PDB file of C-alpha atoms (C1' of nucleotides) in Angstrom:
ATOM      1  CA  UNK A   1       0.000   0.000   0.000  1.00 27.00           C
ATOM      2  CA  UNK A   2       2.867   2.169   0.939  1.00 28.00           C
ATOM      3  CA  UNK A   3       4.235   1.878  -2.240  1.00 29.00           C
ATOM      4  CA  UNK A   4       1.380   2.609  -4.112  1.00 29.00           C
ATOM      5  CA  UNK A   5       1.241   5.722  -1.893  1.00 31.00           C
ATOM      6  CA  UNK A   6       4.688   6.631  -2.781  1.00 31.00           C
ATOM      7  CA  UNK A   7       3.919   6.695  -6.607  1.00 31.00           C
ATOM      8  CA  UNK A   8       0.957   8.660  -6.391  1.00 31.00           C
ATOM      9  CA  UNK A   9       2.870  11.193  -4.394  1.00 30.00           C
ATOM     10  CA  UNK A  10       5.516  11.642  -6.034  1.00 33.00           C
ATOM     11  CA  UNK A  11       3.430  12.674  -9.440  1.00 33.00           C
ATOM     12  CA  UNK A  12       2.045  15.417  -6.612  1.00 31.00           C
ATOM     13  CA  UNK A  13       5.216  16.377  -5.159  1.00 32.00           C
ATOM     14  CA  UNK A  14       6.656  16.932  -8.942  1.00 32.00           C
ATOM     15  CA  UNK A  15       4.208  19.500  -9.128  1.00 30.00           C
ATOM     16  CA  UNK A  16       4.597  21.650  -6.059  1.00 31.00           C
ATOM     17  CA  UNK A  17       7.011  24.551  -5.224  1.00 30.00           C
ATOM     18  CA  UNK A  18       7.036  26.896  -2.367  1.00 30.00           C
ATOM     19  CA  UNK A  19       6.939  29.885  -3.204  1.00 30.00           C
ATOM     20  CA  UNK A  20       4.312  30.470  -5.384  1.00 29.00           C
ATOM     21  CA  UNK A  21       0.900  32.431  -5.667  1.00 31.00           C
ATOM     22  CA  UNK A  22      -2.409  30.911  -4.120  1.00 33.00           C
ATOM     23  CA  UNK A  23      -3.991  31.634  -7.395  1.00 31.00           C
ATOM     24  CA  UNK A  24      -0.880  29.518  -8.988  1.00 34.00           C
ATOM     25  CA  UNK A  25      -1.641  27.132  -5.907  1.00 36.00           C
ATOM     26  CA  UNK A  26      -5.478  26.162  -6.389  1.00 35.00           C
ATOM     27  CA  UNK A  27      -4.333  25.724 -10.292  1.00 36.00           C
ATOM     28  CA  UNK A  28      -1.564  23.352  -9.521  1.00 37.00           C
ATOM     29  CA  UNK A  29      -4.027  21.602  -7.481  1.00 37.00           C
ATOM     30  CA  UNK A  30      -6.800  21.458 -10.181  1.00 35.00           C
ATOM     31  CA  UNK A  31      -3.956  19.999 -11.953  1.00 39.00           C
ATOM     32  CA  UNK A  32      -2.685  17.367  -9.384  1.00 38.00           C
ATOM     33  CA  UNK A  33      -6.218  15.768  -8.923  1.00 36.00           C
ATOM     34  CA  UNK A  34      -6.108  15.479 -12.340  1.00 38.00           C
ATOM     35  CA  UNK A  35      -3.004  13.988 -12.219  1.00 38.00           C
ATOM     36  CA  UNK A  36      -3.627  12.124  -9.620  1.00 39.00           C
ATOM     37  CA  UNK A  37      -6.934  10.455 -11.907  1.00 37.00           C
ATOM     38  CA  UNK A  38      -4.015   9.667 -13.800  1.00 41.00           C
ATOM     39  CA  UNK A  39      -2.425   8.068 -11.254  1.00 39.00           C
ATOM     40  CA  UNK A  40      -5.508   6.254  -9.703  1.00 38.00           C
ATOM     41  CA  UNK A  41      -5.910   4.551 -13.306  1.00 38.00           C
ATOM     42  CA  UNK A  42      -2.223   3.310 -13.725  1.00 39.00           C
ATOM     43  CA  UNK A  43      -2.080   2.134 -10.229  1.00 35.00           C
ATOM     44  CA  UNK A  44      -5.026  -0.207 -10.855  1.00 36.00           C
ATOM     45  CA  UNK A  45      -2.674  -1.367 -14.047  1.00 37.00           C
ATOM     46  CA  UNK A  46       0.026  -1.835 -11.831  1.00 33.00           C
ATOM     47  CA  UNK A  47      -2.084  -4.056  -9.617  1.00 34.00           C
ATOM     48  CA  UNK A  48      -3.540  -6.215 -12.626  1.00 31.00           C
ATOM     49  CA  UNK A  49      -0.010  -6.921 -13.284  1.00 32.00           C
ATOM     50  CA  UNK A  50       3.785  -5.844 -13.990  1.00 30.00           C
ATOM     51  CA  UNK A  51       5.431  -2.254 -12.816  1.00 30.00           C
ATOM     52  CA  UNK A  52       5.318  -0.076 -16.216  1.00 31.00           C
ATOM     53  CA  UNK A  53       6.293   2.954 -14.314  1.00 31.00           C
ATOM     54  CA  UNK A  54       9.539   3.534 -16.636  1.00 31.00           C
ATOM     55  CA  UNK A  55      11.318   6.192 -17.558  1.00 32.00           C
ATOM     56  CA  UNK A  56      10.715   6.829 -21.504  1.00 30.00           C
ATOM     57  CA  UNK A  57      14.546   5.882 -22.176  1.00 31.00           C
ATOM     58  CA  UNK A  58      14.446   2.791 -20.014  1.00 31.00           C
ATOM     59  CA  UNK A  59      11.298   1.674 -20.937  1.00 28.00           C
ATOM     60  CA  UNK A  60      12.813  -0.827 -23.767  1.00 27.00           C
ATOM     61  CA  UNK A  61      15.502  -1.835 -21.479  1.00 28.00           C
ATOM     62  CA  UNK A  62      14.660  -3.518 -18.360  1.00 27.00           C
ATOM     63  CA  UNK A  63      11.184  -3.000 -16.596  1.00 30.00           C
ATOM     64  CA  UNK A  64      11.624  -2.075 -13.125  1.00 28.00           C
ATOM     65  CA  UNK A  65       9.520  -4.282 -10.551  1.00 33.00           C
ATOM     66  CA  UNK A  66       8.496  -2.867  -7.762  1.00 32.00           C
ATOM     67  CA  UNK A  67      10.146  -3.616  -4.190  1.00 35.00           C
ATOM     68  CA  UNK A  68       8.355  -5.713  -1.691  1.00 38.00           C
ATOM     69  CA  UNK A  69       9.108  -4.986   1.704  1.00 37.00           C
ATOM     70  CA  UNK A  70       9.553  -9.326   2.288  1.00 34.00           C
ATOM     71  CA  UNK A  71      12.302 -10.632   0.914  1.00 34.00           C
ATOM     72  CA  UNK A  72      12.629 -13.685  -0.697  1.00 33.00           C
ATOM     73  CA  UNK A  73       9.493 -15.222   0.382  1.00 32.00           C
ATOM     74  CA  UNK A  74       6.482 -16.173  -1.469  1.00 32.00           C
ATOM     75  CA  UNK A  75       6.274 -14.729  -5.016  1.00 34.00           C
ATOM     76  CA  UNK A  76       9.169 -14.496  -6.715  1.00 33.00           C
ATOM     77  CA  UNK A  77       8.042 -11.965  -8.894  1.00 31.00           C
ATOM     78  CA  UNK A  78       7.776  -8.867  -7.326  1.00 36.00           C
ATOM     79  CA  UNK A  79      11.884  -8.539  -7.694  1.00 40.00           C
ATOM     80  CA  UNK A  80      13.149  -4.873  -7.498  1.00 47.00           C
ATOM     81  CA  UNK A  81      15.175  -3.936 -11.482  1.00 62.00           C
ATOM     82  CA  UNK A  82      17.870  -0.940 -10.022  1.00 64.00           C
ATOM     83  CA  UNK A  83      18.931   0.745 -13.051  1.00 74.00           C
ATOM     84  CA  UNK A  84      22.204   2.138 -13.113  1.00 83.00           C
ATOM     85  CA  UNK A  85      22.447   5.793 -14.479  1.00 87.00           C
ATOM     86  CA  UNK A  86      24.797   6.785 -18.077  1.00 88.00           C
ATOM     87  CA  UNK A  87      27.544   8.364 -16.693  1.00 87.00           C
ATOM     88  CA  UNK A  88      26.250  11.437 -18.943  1.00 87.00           C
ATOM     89  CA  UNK A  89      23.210  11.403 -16.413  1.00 89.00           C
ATOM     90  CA  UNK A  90      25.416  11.434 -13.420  1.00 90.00           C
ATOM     91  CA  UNK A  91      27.705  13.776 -14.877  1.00 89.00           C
ATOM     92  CA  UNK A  92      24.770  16.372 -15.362  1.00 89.00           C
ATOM     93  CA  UNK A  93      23.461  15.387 -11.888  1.00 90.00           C
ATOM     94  CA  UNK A  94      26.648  16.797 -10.493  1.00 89.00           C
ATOM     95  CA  UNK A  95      26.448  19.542 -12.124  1.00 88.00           C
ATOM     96  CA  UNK A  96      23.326  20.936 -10.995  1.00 89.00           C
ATOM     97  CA  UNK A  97      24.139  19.042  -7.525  1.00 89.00           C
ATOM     98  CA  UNK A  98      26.988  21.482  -7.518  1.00 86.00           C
ATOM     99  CA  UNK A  99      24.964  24.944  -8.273  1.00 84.00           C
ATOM    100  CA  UNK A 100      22.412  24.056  -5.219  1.00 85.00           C
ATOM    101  CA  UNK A 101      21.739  20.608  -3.499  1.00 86.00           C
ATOM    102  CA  UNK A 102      18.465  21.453  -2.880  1.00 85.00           C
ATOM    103  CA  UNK A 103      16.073  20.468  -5.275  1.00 85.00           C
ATOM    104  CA  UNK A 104      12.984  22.867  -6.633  1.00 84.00           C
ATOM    105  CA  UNK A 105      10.303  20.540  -8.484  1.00 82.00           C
ATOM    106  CA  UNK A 106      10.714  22.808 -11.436  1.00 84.00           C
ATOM    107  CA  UNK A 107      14.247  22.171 -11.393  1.00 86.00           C
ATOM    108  CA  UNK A 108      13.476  18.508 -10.986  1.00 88.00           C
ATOM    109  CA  UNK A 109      11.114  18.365 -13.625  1.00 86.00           C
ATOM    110  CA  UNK A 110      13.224  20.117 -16.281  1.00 86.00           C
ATOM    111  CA  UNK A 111      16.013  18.251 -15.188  1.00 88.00           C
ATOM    112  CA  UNK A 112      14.318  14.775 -15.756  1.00 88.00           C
ATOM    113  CA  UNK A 113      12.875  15.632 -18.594  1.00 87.00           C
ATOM    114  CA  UNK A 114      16.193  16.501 -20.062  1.00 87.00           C
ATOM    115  CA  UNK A 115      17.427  13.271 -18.806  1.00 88.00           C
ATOM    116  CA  UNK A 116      14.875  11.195 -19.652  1.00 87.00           C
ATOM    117  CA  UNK A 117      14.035  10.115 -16.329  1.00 86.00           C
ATOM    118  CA  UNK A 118      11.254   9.688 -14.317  1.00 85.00           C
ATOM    119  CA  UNK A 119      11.154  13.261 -11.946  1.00 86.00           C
ATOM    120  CA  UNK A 120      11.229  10.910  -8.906  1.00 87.00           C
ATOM    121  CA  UNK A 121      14.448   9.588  -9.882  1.00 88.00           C
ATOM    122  CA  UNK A 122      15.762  12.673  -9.997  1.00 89.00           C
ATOM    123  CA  UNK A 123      14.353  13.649  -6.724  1.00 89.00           C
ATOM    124  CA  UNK A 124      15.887  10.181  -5.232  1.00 89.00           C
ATOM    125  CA  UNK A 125      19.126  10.826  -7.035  1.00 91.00           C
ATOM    126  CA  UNK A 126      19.685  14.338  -4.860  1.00 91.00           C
ATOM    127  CA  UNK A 127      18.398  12.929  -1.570  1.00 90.00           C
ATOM    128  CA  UNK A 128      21.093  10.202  -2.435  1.00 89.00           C
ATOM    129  CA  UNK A 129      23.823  12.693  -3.024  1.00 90.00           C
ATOM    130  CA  UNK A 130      22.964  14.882  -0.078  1.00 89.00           C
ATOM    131  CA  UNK A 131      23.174  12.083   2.384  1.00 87.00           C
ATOM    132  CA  UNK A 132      26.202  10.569   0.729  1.00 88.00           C
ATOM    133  CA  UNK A 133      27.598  15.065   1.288  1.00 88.00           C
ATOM    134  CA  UNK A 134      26.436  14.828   4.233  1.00 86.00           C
ATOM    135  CA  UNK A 135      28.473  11.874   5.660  1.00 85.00           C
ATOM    136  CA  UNK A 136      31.466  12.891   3.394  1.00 86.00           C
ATOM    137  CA  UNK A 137      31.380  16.359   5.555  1.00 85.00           C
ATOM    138  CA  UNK A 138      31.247  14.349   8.377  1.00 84.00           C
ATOM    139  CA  UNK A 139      34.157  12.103   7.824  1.00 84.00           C
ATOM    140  CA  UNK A 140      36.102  15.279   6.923  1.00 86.00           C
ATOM    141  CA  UNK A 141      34.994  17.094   9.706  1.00 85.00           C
ATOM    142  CA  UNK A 142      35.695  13.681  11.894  1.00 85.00           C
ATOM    143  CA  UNK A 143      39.477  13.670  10.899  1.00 86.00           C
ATOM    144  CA  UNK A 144      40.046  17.385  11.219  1.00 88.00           C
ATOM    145  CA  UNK A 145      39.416  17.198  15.189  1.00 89.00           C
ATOM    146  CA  UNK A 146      41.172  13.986  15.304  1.00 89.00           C
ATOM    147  CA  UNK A 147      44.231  15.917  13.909  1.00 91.00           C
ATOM    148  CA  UNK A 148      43.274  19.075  16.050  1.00 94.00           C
ATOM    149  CA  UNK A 149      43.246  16.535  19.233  1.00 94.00           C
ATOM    150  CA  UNK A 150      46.441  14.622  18.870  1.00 95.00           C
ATOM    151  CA  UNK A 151      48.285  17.834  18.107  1.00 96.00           C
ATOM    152  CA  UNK A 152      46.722  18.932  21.635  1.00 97.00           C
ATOM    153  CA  UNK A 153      48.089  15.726  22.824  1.00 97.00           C
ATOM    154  CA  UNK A 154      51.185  16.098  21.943  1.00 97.00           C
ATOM    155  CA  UNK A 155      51.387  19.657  23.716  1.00 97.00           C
ATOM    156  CA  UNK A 156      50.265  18.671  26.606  1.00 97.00           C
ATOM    157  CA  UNK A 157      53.144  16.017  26.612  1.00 97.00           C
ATOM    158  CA  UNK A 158      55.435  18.812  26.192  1.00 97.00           C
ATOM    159  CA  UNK A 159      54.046  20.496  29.038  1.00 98.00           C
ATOM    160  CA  UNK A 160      54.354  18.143  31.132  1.00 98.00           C
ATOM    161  CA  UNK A 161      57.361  16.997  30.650  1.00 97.00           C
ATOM    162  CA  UNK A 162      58.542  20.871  30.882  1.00 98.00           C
ATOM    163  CA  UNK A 163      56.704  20.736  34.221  1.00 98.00           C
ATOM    164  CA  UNK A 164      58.832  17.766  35.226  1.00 97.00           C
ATOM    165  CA  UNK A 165      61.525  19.820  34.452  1.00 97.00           C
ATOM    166  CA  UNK A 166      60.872  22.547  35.812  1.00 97.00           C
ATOM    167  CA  UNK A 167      59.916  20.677  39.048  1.00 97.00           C
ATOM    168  CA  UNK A 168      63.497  19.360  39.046  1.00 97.00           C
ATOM    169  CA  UNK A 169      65.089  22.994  39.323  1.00 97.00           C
ATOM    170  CA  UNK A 170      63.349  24.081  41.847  1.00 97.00           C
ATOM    171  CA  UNK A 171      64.020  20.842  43.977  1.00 96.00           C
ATOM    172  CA  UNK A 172      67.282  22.083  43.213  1.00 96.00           C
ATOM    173  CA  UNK A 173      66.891  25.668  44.056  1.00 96.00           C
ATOM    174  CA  UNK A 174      65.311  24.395  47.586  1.00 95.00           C
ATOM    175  CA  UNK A 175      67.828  22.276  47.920  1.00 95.00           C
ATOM    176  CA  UNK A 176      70.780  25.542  47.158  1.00 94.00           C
ATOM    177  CA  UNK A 177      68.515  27.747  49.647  1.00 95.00           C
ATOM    178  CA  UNK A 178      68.620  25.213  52.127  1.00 94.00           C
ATOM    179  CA  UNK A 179      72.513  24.537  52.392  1.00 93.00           C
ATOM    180  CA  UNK A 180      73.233  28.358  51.709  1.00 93.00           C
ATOM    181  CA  UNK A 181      71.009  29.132  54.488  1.00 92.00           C
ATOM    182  CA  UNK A 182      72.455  26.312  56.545  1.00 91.00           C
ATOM    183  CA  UNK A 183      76.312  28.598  55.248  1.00 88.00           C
ATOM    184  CA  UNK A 184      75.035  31.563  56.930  1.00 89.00           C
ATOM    185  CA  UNK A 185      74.077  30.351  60.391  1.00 85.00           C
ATOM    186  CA  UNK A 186      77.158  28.357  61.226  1.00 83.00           C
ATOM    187  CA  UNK A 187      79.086  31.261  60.048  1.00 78.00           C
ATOM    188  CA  UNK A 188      77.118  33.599  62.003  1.00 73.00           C
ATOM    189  CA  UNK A 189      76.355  31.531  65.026  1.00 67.00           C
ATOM    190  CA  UNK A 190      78.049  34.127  67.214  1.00 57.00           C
ATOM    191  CA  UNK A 191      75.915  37.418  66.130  1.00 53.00           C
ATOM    192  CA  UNK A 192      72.312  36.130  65.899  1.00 50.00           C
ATOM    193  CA  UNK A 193      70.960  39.459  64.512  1.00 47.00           C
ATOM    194  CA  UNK A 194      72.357  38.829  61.072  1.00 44.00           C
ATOM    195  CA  UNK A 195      70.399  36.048  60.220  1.00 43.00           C
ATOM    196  CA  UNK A 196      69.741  35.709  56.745  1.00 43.00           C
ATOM    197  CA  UNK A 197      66.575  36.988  55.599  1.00 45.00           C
ATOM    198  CA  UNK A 198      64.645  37.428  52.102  1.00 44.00           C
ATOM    199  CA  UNK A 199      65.646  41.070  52.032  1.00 42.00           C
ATOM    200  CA  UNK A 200      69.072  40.359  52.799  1.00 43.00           C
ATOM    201  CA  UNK A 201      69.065  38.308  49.024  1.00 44.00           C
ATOM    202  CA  UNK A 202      68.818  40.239  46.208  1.00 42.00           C
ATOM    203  CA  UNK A 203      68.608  39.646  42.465  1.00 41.00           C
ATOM    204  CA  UNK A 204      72.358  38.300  42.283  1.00 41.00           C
ATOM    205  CA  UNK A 205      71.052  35.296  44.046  1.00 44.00           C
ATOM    206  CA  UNK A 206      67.909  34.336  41.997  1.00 43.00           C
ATOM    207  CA  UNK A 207      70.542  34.977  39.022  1.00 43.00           C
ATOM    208  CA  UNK A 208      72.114  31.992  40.328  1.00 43.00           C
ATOM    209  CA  UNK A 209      69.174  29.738  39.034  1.00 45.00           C
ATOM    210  CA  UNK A 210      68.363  31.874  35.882  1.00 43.00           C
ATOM    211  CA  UNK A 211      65.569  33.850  37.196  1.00 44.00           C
ATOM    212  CA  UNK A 212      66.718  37.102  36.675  1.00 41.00           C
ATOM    213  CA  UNK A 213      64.564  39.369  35.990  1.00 41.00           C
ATOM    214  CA  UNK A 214      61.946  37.348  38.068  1.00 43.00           C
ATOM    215  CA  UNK A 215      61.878  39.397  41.196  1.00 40.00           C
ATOM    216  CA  UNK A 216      58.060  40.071  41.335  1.00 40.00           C
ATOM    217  CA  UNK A 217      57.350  37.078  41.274  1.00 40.00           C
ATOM    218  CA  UNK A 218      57.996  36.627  44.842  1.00 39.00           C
ATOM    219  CA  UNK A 219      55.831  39.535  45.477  1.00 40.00           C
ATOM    220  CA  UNK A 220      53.372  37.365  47.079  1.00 42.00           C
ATOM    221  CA  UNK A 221      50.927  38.199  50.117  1.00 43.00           C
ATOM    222  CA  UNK A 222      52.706  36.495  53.471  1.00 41.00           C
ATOM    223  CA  UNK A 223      51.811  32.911  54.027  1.00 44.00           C
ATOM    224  CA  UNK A 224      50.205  32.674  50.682  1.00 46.00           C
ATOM    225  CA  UNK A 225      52.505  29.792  49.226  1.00 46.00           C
ATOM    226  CA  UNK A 226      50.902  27.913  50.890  1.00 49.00           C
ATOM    227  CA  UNK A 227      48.467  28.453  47.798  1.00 50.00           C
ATOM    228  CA  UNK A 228      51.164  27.294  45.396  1.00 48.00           C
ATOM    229  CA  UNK A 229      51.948  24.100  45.149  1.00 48.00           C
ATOM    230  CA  UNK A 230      55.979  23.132  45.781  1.00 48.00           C
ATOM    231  CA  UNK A 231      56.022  26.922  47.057  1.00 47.00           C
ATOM    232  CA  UNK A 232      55.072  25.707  50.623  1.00 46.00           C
ATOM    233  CA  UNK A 233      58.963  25.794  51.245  1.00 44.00           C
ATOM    234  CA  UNK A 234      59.189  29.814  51.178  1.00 45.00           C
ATOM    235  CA  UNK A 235      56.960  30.574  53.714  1.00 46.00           C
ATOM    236  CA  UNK A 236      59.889  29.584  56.346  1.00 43.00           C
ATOM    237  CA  UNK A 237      61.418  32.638  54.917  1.00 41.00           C
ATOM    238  CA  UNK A 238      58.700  35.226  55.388  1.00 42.00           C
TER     239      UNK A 238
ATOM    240  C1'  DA B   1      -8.449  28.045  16.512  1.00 64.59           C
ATOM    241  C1'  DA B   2      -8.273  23.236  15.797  1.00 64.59           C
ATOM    242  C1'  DA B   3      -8.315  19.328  12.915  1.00 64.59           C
ATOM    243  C1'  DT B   4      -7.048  17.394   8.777  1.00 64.59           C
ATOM    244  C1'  DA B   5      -4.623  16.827   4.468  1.00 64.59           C
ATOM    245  C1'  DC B   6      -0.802  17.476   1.690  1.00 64.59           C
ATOM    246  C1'  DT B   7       4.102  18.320   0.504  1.00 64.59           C
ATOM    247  C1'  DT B   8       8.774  17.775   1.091  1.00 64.59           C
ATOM    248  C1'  DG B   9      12.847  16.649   3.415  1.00 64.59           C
ATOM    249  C1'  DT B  10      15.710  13.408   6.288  1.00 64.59           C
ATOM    250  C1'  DC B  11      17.032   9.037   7.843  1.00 64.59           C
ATOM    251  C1'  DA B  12      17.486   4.150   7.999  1.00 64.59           C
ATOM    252  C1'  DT B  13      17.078   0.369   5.386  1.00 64.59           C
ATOM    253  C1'  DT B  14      16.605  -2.705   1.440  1.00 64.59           C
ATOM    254  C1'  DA B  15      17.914  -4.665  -2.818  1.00 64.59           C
ATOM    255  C1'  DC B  16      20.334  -4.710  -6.987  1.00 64.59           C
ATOM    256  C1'  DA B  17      24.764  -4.120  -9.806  1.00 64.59           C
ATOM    257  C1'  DT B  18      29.422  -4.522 -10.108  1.00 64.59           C
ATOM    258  C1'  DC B  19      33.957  -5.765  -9.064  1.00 64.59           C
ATOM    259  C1'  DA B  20      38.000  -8.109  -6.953  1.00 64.59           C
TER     260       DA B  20
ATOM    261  C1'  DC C   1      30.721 -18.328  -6.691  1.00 64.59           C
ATOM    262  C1'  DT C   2      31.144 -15.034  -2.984  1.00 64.59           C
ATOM    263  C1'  DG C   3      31.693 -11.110  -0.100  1.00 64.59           C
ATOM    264  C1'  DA C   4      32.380  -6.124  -0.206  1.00 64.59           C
ATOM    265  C1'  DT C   5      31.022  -1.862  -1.884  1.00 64.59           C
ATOM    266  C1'  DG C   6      28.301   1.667  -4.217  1.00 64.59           C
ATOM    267  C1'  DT C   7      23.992   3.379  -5.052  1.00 64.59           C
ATOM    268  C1'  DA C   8      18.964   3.473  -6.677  1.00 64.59           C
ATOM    269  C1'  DA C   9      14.839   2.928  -4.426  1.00 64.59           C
ATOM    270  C1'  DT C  10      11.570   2.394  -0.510  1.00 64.59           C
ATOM    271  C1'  DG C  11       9.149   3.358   3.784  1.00 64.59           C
ATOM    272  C1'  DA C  12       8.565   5.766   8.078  1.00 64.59           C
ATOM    273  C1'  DC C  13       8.405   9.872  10.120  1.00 64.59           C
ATOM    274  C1'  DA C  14       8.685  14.975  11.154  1.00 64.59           C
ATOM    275  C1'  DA C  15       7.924  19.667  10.075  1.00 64.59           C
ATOM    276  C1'  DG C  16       5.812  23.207   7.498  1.00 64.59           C
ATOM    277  C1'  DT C  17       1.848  24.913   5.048  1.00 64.59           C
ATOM    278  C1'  DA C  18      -2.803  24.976   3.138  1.00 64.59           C
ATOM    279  C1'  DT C  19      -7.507  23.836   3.582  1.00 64.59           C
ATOM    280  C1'  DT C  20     -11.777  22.844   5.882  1.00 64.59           C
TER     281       DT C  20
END
DNA sequence: AAATACTTGTCATTACATCA
DNA sequence: CTGATGTAATGACAAGTATT
């Protein structure tokens, strides 16, 4: 029944377009009942026997059966004839395909016509291509973030392994403060008020470890590296 | 305004054609 | 012959619009 639906249909749909008058409208539908009388009298031919809806080129080819939704089964006769467009037809096809995928039925029309197909195929033929657009947009769009997410990957192993790095100087540096610091009180063990202090280490010091130029960055509120992670260290010096 | 009918598009699926 | 692949065709459904 579905089938039957779908033929009637499409002789309607091959008439319509959007934007058009109401006067145009009630026409087009004067013209689609008639049609569809048409319609109403081949579809009893198709049910007395055969499928003879053909497009005029095929038509001395290979008849095209109609699909039943069982396969196999019962009657071996309802079996489905695909006809494989001329390349000329698919060629043309693009073309238009390429101008606008979407599909006006006076486009379709003139295009089958000019083809010699039945407007349906036509119709079928751009739904076809869209979807097969479609998924080709998708793969492309697919392997774009693939290549967008490795690449962040791959930064965010150089991060971290510049973290790691980084994490090893200042292990270092703590470990430089510490014994420097360690200097300064045996040396000074006998005049406790020159103990040494942040103040007391200027930028010649923070040289030492390549951070000149650094200096503000240990303008930090008191007690606040506690905040920082690995900066819990310089709070015994504030 | 609501119900109904119709059109058209998308999507998933089926079935045929072709090729390795 | 057979399985894989490409694609024409089908059917279900949704959304938009016209009609009653």
């Amino acid at each position: 029944m579905k089938g039957i639906d779908v033929i009637s249909l499409d002789n309607l749909t091959s008439l319509h377009s959007s934007p058009i008058t109401k006067f145009k409208k009630k026409q087009k539908k004067r013209d689609q009942m008639n049609k569809l009388e048409d319609q109403m009298a081949l579809i009893s031919q198709i049910y007395l026997g055969g499928y003879p809806q053909v497009a005029p080129q095929q038509a001395e080819s290979k008849p095209r059966l109609r699909r039943k939704k069982n396969k196999g089964g019962e009657n071996n006769l309802s079996k489905t004839k695909k006809r494989k467009l001329s390349q000329e037809q698919v060629d043309l096809l693009e073309h238009h395909f390429g101008n606008e995928h979407k599909l006006e039925s006076e486009r379709k029309d003139r295009l089958a016509s000019e083809l010699g197909l039945d407007p349906r195929q036509v119709a079928v033929w751009f739904q076809n291509r869209r979807a097969r657009w479609k998924n080709k947009k998708l793969e492309e769009e697919f392997s774009k973030l693939k290549s967008d997410h490795d690449e962040i990957v791959l930064e965010k192993c150089r991060l971290e392994s510049e973290v790691t790095k980084l994490t090893e100087k200042l292990c270092e540096a703590k470990e430089e403060i510490q014994r420097l610091g360690e200097r300064v009180d045996r040396g000074s063990s006998n005049s406790p008020s020159s103990s040494l202090t942040m103040e007391a280490m200027d930028t010649p010091f923070l040289g030492e470890f390549g951070l000149e130029g650094y200096d503000n960055v240990f303008y930090i509120a008191e007690n606040s590296y506690n905040n920082i992670p690995g900066m819990e260290w310089m709070n015994l010096y504030m």
